[in-house]
Coordinates of C-alpha atoms in Angstrom, one line a residue:
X1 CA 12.3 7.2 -10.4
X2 CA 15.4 6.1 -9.3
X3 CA 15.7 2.0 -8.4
X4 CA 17.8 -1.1 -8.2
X5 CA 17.5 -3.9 -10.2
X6 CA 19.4 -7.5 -9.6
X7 CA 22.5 -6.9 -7.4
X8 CA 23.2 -3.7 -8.3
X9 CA 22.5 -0.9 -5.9
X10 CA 22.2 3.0 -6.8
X11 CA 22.8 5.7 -3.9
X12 CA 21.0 8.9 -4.2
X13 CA 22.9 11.4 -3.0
X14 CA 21.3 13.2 0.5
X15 CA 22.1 16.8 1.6
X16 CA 21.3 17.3 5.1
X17 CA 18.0 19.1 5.4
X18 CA 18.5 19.4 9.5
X19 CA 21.1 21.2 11.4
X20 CA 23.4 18.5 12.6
X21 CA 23.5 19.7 16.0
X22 CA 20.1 19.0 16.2
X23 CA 20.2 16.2 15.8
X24 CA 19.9 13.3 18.0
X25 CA 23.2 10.2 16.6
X26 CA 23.5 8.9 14.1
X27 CA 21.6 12.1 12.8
X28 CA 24.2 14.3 13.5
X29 CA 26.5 13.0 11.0
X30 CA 22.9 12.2 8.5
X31 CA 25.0 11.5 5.8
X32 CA 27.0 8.6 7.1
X33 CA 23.7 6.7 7.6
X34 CA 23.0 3.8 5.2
X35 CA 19.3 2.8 4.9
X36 CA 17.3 0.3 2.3
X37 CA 14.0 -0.2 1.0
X38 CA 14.0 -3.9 -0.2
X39 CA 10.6 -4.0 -2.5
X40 CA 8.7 -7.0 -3.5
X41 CA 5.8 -5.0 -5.2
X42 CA 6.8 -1.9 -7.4
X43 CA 4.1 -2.1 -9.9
X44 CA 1.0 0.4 -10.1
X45 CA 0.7 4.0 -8.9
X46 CA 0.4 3.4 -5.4
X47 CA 3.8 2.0 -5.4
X48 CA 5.1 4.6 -7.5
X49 CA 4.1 7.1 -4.3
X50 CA 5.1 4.9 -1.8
X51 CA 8.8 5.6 -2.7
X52 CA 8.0 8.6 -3.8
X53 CA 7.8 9.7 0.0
X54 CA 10.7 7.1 1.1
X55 CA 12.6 9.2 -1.0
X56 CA 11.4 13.0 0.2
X57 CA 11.5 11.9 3.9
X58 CA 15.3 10.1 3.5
X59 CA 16.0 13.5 1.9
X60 CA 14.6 15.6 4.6
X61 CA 17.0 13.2 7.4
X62 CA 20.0 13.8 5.1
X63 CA 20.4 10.2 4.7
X64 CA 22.1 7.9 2.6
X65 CA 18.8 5.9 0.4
X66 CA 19.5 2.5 -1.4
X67 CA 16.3 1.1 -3.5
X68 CA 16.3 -2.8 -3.9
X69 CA 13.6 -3.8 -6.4
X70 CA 12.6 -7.7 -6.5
X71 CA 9.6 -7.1 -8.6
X72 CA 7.4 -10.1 -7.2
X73 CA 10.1 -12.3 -7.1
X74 CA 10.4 -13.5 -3.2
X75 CA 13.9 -15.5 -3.2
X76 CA 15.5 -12.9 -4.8
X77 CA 14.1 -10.2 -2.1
X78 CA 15.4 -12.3 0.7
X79 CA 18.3 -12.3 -1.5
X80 CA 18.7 -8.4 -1.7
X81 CA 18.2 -7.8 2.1
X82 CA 21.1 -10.0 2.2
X83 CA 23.3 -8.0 -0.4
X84 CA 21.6 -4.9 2.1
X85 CA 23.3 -6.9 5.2
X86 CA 26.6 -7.2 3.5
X87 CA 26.6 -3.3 2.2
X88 CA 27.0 -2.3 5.9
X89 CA 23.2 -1.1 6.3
X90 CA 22.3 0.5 9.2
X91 CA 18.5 0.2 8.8
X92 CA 16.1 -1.8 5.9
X93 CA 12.6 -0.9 5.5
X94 CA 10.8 -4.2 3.8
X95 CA 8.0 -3.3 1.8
X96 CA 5.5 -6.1 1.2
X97 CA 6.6 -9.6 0.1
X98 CA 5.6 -13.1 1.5
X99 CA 5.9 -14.6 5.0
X100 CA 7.7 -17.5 4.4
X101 CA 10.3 -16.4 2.3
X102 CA 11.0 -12.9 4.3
X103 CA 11.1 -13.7 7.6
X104 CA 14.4 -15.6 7.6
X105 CA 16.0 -12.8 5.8
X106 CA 14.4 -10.2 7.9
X107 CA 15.9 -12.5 10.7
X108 CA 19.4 -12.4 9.6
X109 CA 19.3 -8.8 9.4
X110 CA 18.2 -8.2 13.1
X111 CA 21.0 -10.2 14.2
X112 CA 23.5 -8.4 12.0
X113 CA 22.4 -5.5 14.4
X114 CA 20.5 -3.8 12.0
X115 CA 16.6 -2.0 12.6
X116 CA 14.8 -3.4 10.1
X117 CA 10.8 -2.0 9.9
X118 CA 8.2 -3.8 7.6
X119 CA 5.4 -2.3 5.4
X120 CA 2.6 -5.1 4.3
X121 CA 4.7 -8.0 5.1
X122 CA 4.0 -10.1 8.2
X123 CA 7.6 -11.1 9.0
X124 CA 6.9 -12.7 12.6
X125 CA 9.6 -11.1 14.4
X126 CA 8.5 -8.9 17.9
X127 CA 11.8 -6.9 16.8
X128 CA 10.7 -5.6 13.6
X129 CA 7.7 -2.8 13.7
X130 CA 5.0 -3.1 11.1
X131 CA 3.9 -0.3 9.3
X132 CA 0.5 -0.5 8.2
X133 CA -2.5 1.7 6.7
X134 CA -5.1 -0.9 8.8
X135 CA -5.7 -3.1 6.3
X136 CA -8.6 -4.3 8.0
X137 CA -10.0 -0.9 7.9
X138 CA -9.5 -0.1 4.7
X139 CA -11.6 -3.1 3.3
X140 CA -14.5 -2.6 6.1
X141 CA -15.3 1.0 5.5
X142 CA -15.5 0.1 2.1
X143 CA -17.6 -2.6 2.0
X144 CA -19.8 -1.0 4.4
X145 CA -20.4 1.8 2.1
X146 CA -21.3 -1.4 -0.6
X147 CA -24.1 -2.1 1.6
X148 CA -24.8 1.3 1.8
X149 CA -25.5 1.9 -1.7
X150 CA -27.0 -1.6 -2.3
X151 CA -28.3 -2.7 0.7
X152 CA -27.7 -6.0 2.8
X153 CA -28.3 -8.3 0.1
X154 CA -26.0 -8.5 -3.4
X155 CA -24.3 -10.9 -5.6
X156 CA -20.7 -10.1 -5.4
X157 CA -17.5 -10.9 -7.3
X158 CA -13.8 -10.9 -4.8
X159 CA -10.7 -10.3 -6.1
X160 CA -8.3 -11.7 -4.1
X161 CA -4.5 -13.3 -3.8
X162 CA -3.6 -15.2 -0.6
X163 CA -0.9 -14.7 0.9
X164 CA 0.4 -10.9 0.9
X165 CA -0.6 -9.7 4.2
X166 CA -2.7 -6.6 3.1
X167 CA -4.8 -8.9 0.9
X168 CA -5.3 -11.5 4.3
X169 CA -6.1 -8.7 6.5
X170 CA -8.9 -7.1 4.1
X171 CA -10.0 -10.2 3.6
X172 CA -10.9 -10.7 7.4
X173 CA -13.2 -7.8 6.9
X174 CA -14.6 -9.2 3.9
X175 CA -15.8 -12.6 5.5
X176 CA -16.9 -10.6 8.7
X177 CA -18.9 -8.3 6.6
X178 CA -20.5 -11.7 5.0
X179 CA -21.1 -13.0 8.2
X180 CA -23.1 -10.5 9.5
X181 CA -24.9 -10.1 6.6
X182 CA -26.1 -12.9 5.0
X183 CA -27.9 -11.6 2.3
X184 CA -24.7 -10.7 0.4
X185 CA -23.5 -14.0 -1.7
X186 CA -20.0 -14.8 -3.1
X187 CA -20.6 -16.1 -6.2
X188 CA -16.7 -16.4 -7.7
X189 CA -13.2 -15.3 -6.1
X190 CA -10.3 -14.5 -8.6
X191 CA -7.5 -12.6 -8.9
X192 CA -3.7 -12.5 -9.7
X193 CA -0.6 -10.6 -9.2
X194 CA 0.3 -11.3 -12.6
X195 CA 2.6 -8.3 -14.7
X196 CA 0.6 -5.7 -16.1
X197 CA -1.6 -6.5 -13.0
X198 CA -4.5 -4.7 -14.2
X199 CA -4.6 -6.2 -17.5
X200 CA -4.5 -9.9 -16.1
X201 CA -7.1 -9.5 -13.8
X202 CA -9.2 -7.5 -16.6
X203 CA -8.5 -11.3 -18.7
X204 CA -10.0 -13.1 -15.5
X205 CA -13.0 -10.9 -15.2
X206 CA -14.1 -10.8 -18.5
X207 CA -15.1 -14.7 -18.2
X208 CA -16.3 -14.3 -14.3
X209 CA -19.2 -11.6 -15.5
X210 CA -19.7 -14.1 -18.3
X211 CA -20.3 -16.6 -16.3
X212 CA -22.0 -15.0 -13.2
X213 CA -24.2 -12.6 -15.0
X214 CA -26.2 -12.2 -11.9
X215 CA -22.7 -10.2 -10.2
X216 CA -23.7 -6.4 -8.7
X217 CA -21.2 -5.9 -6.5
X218 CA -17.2 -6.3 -7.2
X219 CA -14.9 -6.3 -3.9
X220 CA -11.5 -5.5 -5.5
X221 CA -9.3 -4.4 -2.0
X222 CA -6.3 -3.1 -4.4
X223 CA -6.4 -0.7 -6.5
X224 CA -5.0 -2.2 -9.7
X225 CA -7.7 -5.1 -9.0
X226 CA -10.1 -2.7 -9.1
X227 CA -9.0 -0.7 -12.9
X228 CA -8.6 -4.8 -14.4
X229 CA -12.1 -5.3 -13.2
X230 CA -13.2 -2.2 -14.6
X231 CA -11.7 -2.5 -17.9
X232 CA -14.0 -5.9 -18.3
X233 CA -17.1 -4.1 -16.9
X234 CA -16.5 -1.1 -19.5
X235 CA -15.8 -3.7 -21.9
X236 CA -19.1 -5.9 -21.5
X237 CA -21.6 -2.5 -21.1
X238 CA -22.1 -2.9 -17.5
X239 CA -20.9 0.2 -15.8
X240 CA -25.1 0.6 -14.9
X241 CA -25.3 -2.7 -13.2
X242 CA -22.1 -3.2 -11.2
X243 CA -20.4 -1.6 -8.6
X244 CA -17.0 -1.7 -7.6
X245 CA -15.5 -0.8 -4.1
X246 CA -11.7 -0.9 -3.8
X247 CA -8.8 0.1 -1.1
X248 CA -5.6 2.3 -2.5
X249 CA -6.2 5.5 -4.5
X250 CA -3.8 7.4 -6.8
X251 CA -4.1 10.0 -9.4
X252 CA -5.4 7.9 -12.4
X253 CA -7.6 6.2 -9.6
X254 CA -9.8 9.8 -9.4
X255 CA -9.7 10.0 -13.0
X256 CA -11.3 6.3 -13.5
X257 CA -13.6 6.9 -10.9
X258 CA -15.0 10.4 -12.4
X259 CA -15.6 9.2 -15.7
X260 CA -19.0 9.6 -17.1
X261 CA -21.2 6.5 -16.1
X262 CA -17.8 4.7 -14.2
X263 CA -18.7 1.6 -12.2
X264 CA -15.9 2.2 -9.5
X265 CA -18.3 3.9 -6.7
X266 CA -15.7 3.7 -3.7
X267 CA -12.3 3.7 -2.5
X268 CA -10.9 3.5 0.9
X269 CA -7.2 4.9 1.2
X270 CA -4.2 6.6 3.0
X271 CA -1.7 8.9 0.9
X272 CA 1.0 6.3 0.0
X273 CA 3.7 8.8 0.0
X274 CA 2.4 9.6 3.6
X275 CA 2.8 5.6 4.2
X276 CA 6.3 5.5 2.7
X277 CA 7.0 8.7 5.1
X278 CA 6.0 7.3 8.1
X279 CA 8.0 4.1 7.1
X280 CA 11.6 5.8 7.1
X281 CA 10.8 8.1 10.6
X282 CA 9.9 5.0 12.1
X283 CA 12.8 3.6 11.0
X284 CA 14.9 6.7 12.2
X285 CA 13.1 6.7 15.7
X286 CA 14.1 2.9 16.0
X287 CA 18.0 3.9 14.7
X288 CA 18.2 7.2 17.4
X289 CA 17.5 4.3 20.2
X290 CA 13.5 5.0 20.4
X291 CA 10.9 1.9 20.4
X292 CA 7.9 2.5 18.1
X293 CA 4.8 0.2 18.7
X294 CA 4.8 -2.8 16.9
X295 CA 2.2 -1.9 15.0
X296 CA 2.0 1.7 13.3
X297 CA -1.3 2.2 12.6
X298 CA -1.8 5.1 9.5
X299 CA -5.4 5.5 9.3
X300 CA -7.2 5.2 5.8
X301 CA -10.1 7.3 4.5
X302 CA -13.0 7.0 2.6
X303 CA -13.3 8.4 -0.9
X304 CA -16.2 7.7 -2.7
X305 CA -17.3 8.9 -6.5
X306 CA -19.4 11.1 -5.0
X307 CA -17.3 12.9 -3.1
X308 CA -14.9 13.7 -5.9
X309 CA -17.4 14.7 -8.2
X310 CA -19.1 16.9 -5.7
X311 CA -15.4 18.4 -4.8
X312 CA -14.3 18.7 -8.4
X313 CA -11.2 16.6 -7.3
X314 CA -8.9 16.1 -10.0
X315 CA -5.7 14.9 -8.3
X316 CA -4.3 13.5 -5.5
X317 CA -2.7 17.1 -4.5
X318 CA -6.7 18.5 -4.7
X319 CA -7.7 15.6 -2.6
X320 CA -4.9 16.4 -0.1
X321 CA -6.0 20.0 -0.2
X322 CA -9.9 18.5 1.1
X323 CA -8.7 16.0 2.8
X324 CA -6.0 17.6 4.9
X325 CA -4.8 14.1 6.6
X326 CA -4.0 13.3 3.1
X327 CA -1.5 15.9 3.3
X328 CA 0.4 14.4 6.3
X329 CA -0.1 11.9 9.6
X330 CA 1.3 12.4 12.7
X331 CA 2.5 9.3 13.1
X332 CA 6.2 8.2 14.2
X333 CA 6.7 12.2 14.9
X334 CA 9.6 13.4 16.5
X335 CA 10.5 17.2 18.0
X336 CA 13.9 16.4 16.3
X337 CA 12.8 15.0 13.1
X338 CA 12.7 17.4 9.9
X339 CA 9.6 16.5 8.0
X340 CA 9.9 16.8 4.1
X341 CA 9.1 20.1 2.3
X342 CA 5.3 20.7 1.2

């Protein structure tokens, strides 16, 4: 995987995939174009995919790709789309980060002329699309299917971080769901974004199921929540009496959730490398002088244990193969845009 770290900047080199007559400008000279993904989460599989297809789909346009990296650190991501600015840019794709310290910088990039497009990162700016897999969605389908499985009235653990705008949108679902059924009791909300993530929220749940041994349920809307909580659930012998429901799914995901006896019961999730696809055409339509919606909706999926047990599904490429909007969305499509190879 190929990434940038501090100020540095690596280009990866883009053959056009397109002929250039085509193509709609700047497209017909593909390899002139300068776009960046500034990241503020890189961490965990689901991130790992997400440039995975930011990477295929700037291949595909014949573009030139530059990866800024922040890892969690927010001034010096407002920093990089600054070091994007001064590079001469002609687009930045912001994926994730925090309100207050993005949208200043996403600012200053918009009046440099640049299109700038934002994945999971509410940068309150009408100029700027969001790209998102409807957050809200993603945690309602899968705490419906908690109630599902255990009925209108639980004891529940929430793993949660305010503050990163996927988190605050799934957690709208989460206090609606609670609303309307009041049976179904919070009794303790932790969580961290903490480096290995997994592993510190694993450290936090081990002393939550200590001291909430009457927890069923476990909402954990990100997938790294959900392996730390599952670690401690392994760990303290209750994989029989909890159940966890999660949004995001990757490869090691289906694993975890297929193990003999696992805890994790639900998922609800869009391919990320479809995400990070759909995040560079928009991007594209916005630099050939089209106007995307200001929100791009991908839509998620539910995937629950037994599904993938019943399916044999081993891999996100199997799940594709069921699941054929895995594969692809027709989202930010256009007659002129080449798609990456399958």
């Amino acid at each position: 995987m190929l990434k940038l770290t501090g100020a540095a900047a690596l280009t990866l080199g883009m053959g056009g995939a397109a002929l250039a007559g085509d193509m709609p400008a700047p497209f017909d000279k593909a390899g002139e174009v300068k776009i960046a993904l500034v990241r503020y989460l890189s961490t965990g599989d689901f991130f790992q995919s997400y440039l995975s297809g930011v990477e295929t789909q700037a291949e595909a346009l014949g573009v030139d790709l530059r990866v800024f990296d922040s890892r969690q650190d927010a001034a010096l991501q407002a920093d990089m789309v600054d070091q994007a600015i001064a590079l001469g840019v002609d687009g930045i794709i912001i994926q994730h980060g925090l309100t207050e310290s993005m949208k200043d910088a996403a600012q200053r990039a918009v009046e440099a002329g640049i299109k700038v497009v934002a994945f999971d990162v509410n940068v309150e700016n009408t100029a700027i699309p969001q790209v998102e897999q409807s957050d809200y969605m993603l945690g309602k389908l899968a705490l419906e299917q908690a109630v599902v499985d255990n009925g209108d009235n639980f004891t529940a653990g929430y793993v949660y971080v305010p503050g990163i705008a996927p988190l605050d949108r799934r957690d709208v679902a989460w206090e609606d769901i609670k609303a309307a059924n009041p049976g179904i009791k919070q009794a303790a909300m932790f969580g961290t974004l903490d480096n290995p993530i997994a592993n510190s929220v694993a450290n936090q749940a081990r002393s939550v199921l200590q001291a909430n041994p009457n927890i069923n349920v476990i909402f954990a809307p990100y997938d790294e929540f959900a392996k730390g909580v599952k670690i401690a659930v392994d760990e303290a012998g209750l994989t029989s009496d909890i159940k966890i429901y999660s949004a995001d799914v990757s490869t090691a995901d289906i694993s975890a959730m297929r193990e003999p006896g696992s805890a994790w019961a639900a998922t609800v999730a869009t391919n990320p490398a479809v995400v990070g696809e759909v995040s560079v055409r928009t991007l594209a339509l916005m630099l050939a002088g089209e106007t995307p919606d200001a929100q791009v909706i991908v839509p998620p999926t539910l995937i629950t244990q037994d599904f993938l047990n019943a399916e044999d599904i081993k891999n996100m490429g199997d799940l594709g193969s069921k699941m054929p909007q895995f594969a692809h969305a027709d989202v930010s499509m256009a007659d002129w845009m080449p798609l990456p190879k399958r």
